[in-house]
C-alpha positions as YAML, in Angstrom:
chain: A
units: angstrom
residues:
- id: 1
  name: UNK
  ca: [-1.00, -9.32, 9.09]
- id: 2
  name: UNK
  ca: [-1.77, -10.70, 12.56]
- id: 3
  name: UNK
  ca: [-5.46, -11.07, 13.33]
- id: 4
  name: UNK
  ca: [-6.45, -10.13, 9.79]
- id: 5
  name: UNK
  ca: [-4.28, -12.76, 8.05]
- id: 6
  name: UNK
  ca: [-5.82, -15.10, 5.53]
- id: 7
  name: UNK
  ca: [-8.78, -13.04, 4.35]
- id: 8
  name: UNK
  ca: [-8.13, -14.12, 0.76]
- id: 9
  name: UNK
  ca: [-10.03, -11.24, -0.81]
- id: 10
  name: UNK
  ca: [-7.17, -9.49, -2.59]
- id: 11
  name: UNK
  ca: [-8.37, -9.76, -6.17]
- id: 12
  name: UNK
  ca: [-5.32, -8.19, -7.77]
- id: 13
  name: UNK
  ca: [-2.75, -10.05, -5.67]
- id: 14
  name: UNK
  ca: [-0.40, -10.77, -8.61]
- id: 15
  name: UNK
  ca: [-0.48, -7.10, -9.61]
- id: 16
  name: UNK
  ca: [0.41, -6.03, -6.08]
- id: 17
  name: UNK
  ca: [3.23, -8.55, -5.88]
- id: 18
  name: UNK
  ca: [4.63, -7.33, -9.21]
- id: 19
  name: UNK
  ca: [4.46, -3.73, -8.01]
- id: 20
  name: UNK
  ca: [6.08, -4.60, -4.68]
- id: 21
  name: UNK
  ca: [8.91, -6.46, -6.41]
- id: 22
  name: UNK
  ca: [9.47, -3.40, -8.59]
- id: 23
  name: UNK
  ca: [9.53, -1.22, -5.46]
- id: 24
  name: UNK
  ca: [12.02, -3.63, -3.90]
- id: 25
  name: UNK
  ca: [14.24, -3.13, -6.95]
- id: 26
  name: UNK
  ca: [13.86, 0.64, -6.58]
- id: 27
  name: UNK
  ca: [14.99, 0.36, -2.93]
- id: 28
  name: UNK
  ca: [18.10, -1.57, -3.98]
- id: 29
  name: UNK
  ca: [18.76, 1.06, -6.63]
- id: 30
  name: UNK
  ca: [18.50, 3.79, -4.01]
- id: 31
  name: UNK
  ca: [21.00, 1.95, -1.82]
- id: 32
  name: UNK
  ca: [23.42, 1.78, -4.73]
- id: 33
  name: UNK
  ca: [22.93, 5.47, -5.46]
- id: 34
  name: UNK
  ca: [23.79, 6.36, -1.87]
- id: 35
  name: UNK
  ca: [26.76, 3.95, -1.82]
- id: 36
  name: UNK
  ca: [28.05, 5.57, -5.00]
- id: 37
  name: UNK
  ca: [27.30, 9.06, -3.64]
- id: 38
  name: UNK
  ca: [25.16, 10.06, -6.60]
- id: 39
  name: UNK
  ca: [23.80, 13.58, -6.82]
- id: 40
  name: UNK
  ca: [21.35, 14.20, -3.95]
- id: 41
  name: UNK
  ca: [18.61, 15.56, -6.19]
- id: 42
  name: UNK
  ca: [18.76, 12.43, -8.35]
- id: 43
  name: UNK
  ca: [18.39, 10.27, -5.24]
- id: 44
  name: UNK
  ca: [15.46, 12.38, -4.04]
- id: 45
  name: UNK
  ca: [13.81, 12.01, -7.44]
- id: 46
  name: UNK
  ca: [14.02, 8.23, -7.10]
- id: 47
  name: UNK
  ca: [12.71, 8.38, -3.51]
- id: 48
  name: UNK
  ca: [9.74, 10.34, -4.82]
- id: 49
  name: UNK
  ca: [9.09, 7.72, -7.53]
- id: 50
  name: UNK
  ca: [9.25, 4.94, -4.95]
- id: 51
  name: UNK
  ca: [6.91, 6.81, -2.61]
- id: 52
  name: UNK
  ca: [4.42, 7.28, -5.44]
- id: 53
  name: UNK
  ca: [4.58, 3.56, -6.22]
- id: 54
  name: UNK
  ca: [3.96, 2.67, -2.56]
- id: 55
  name: UNK
  ca: [1.01, 5.05, -2.45]
- id: 56
  name: UNK
  ca: [-0.47, 3.35, -5.52]
- id: 57
  name: UNK
  ca: [-0.26, -0.04, -3.78]
- id: 58
  name: UNK
  ca: [-1.76, 1.46, -0.63]
- id: 59
  name: UNK
  ca: [-4.70, 2.99, -2.48]
- id: 60
  name: UNK
  ca: [-5.37, -0.29, -4.26]
- id: 61
  name: UNK
  ca: [-5.34, -2.25, -1.01]
- id: 62
  name: UNK
  ca: [-7.60, 0.33, 0.59]
- id: 63
  name: UNK
  ca: [-10.02, -0.09, -2.30]
- id: 64
  name: UNK
  ca: [-9.94, -3.88, -1.77]
- id: 65
  name: UNK
  ca: [-10.72, -3.34, 1.92]
- id: 66
  name: UNK
  ca: [-13.63, -1.05, 1.15]
- id: 67
  name: UNK
  ca: [-15.07, -3.32, -1.56]
- id: 68
  name: UNK
  ca: [-14.75, -6.48, 0.50]
- id: 69
  name: UNK
  ca: [-14.63, -5.92, 4.25]
- id: 70
  name: UNK
  ca: [-16.76, -2.79, 4.52]
- id: 71
  name: UNK
  ca: [-19.34, -3.83, 1.92]
- id: 72
  name: UNK
  ca: [-19.67, -7.36, 3.32]
- id: 73
  name: UNK
  ca: [-20.14, -6.10, 6.88]
- id: 74
  name: UNK
  ca: [-22.80, -3.66, 5.68]
- id: 75
  name: UNK
  ca: [-24.57, -6.35, 3.61]
- id: 76
  name: UNK
  ca: [-24.59, -8.67, 6.63]
- id: 77
  name: UNK
  ca: [-26.43, -5.97, 8.55]
- id: 78
  name: UNK
  ca: [-23.69, -5.88, 11.16]
- id: 79
  name: UNK
  ca: [-23.66, -2.16, 11.91]
- id: 80
  name: UNK
  ca: [-20.95, -2.42, 14.58]
- id: 81
  name: UNK
  ca: [-18.66, -4.42, 12.31]
- id: 82
  name: UNK
  ca: [-19.32, -2.08, 9.38]
- id: 83
  name: UNK
  ca: [-18.43, 0.92, 11.55]
- id: 84
  name: UNK
  ca: [-15.26, -0.86, 12.68]
- id: 85
  name: UNK
  ca: [-14.26, -1.53, 9.06]
- id: 86
  name: UNK
  ca: [-14.95, 2.08, 8.07]
- id: 87
  name: UNK
  ca: [-12.89, 3.29, 11.05]
- id: 88
  name: UNK
  ca: [-10.02, 1.03, 9.95]
- id: 89
  name: UNK
  ca: [-10.22, 2.54, 6.47]
- id: 90
  name: UNK
  ca: [-10.32, 6.11, 7.80]
- id: 91
  name: UNK
  ca: [-7.30, 5.39, 10.02]
- id: 92
  name: UNK
  ca: [-5.42, 3.92, 7.05]
- id: 93
  name: UNK
  ca: [-6.28, 6.99, 4.95]
- id: 94
  name: UNK
  ca: [-5.04, 9.26, 7.76]
- id: 95
  name: UNK
  ca: [-1.74, 7.34, 7.87]
- id: 96
  name: UNK
  ca: [-1.39, 7.67, 4.08]
- id: 97
  name: UNK
  ca: [-2.06, 11.40, 4.20]
- id: 98
  name: UNK
  ca: [0.61, 11.84, 6.88]
- id: 99
  name: UNK
  ca: [3.18, 9.82, 4.94]
...
């Protein structure tokens, strides 16, 4: 959060929180599966489901960033700020692709 805290533009905040709580439950389920030494492929299937859920949250937040931060900087005519916001988005996309 740091320097970007408190922007208040996340329109689907409750949806994200619901999804993140579900992901938290998936993580606890994975811990139990490992503790109980469940079949590795079953654990990997659940890891994949959790990864997909995290990606969905990430894409949604990226969309929020583009629709709010990037668009507002462009509307304000602040070319440098708009370029900074686009660069942030591109960097976030690169991190998602690598994950």
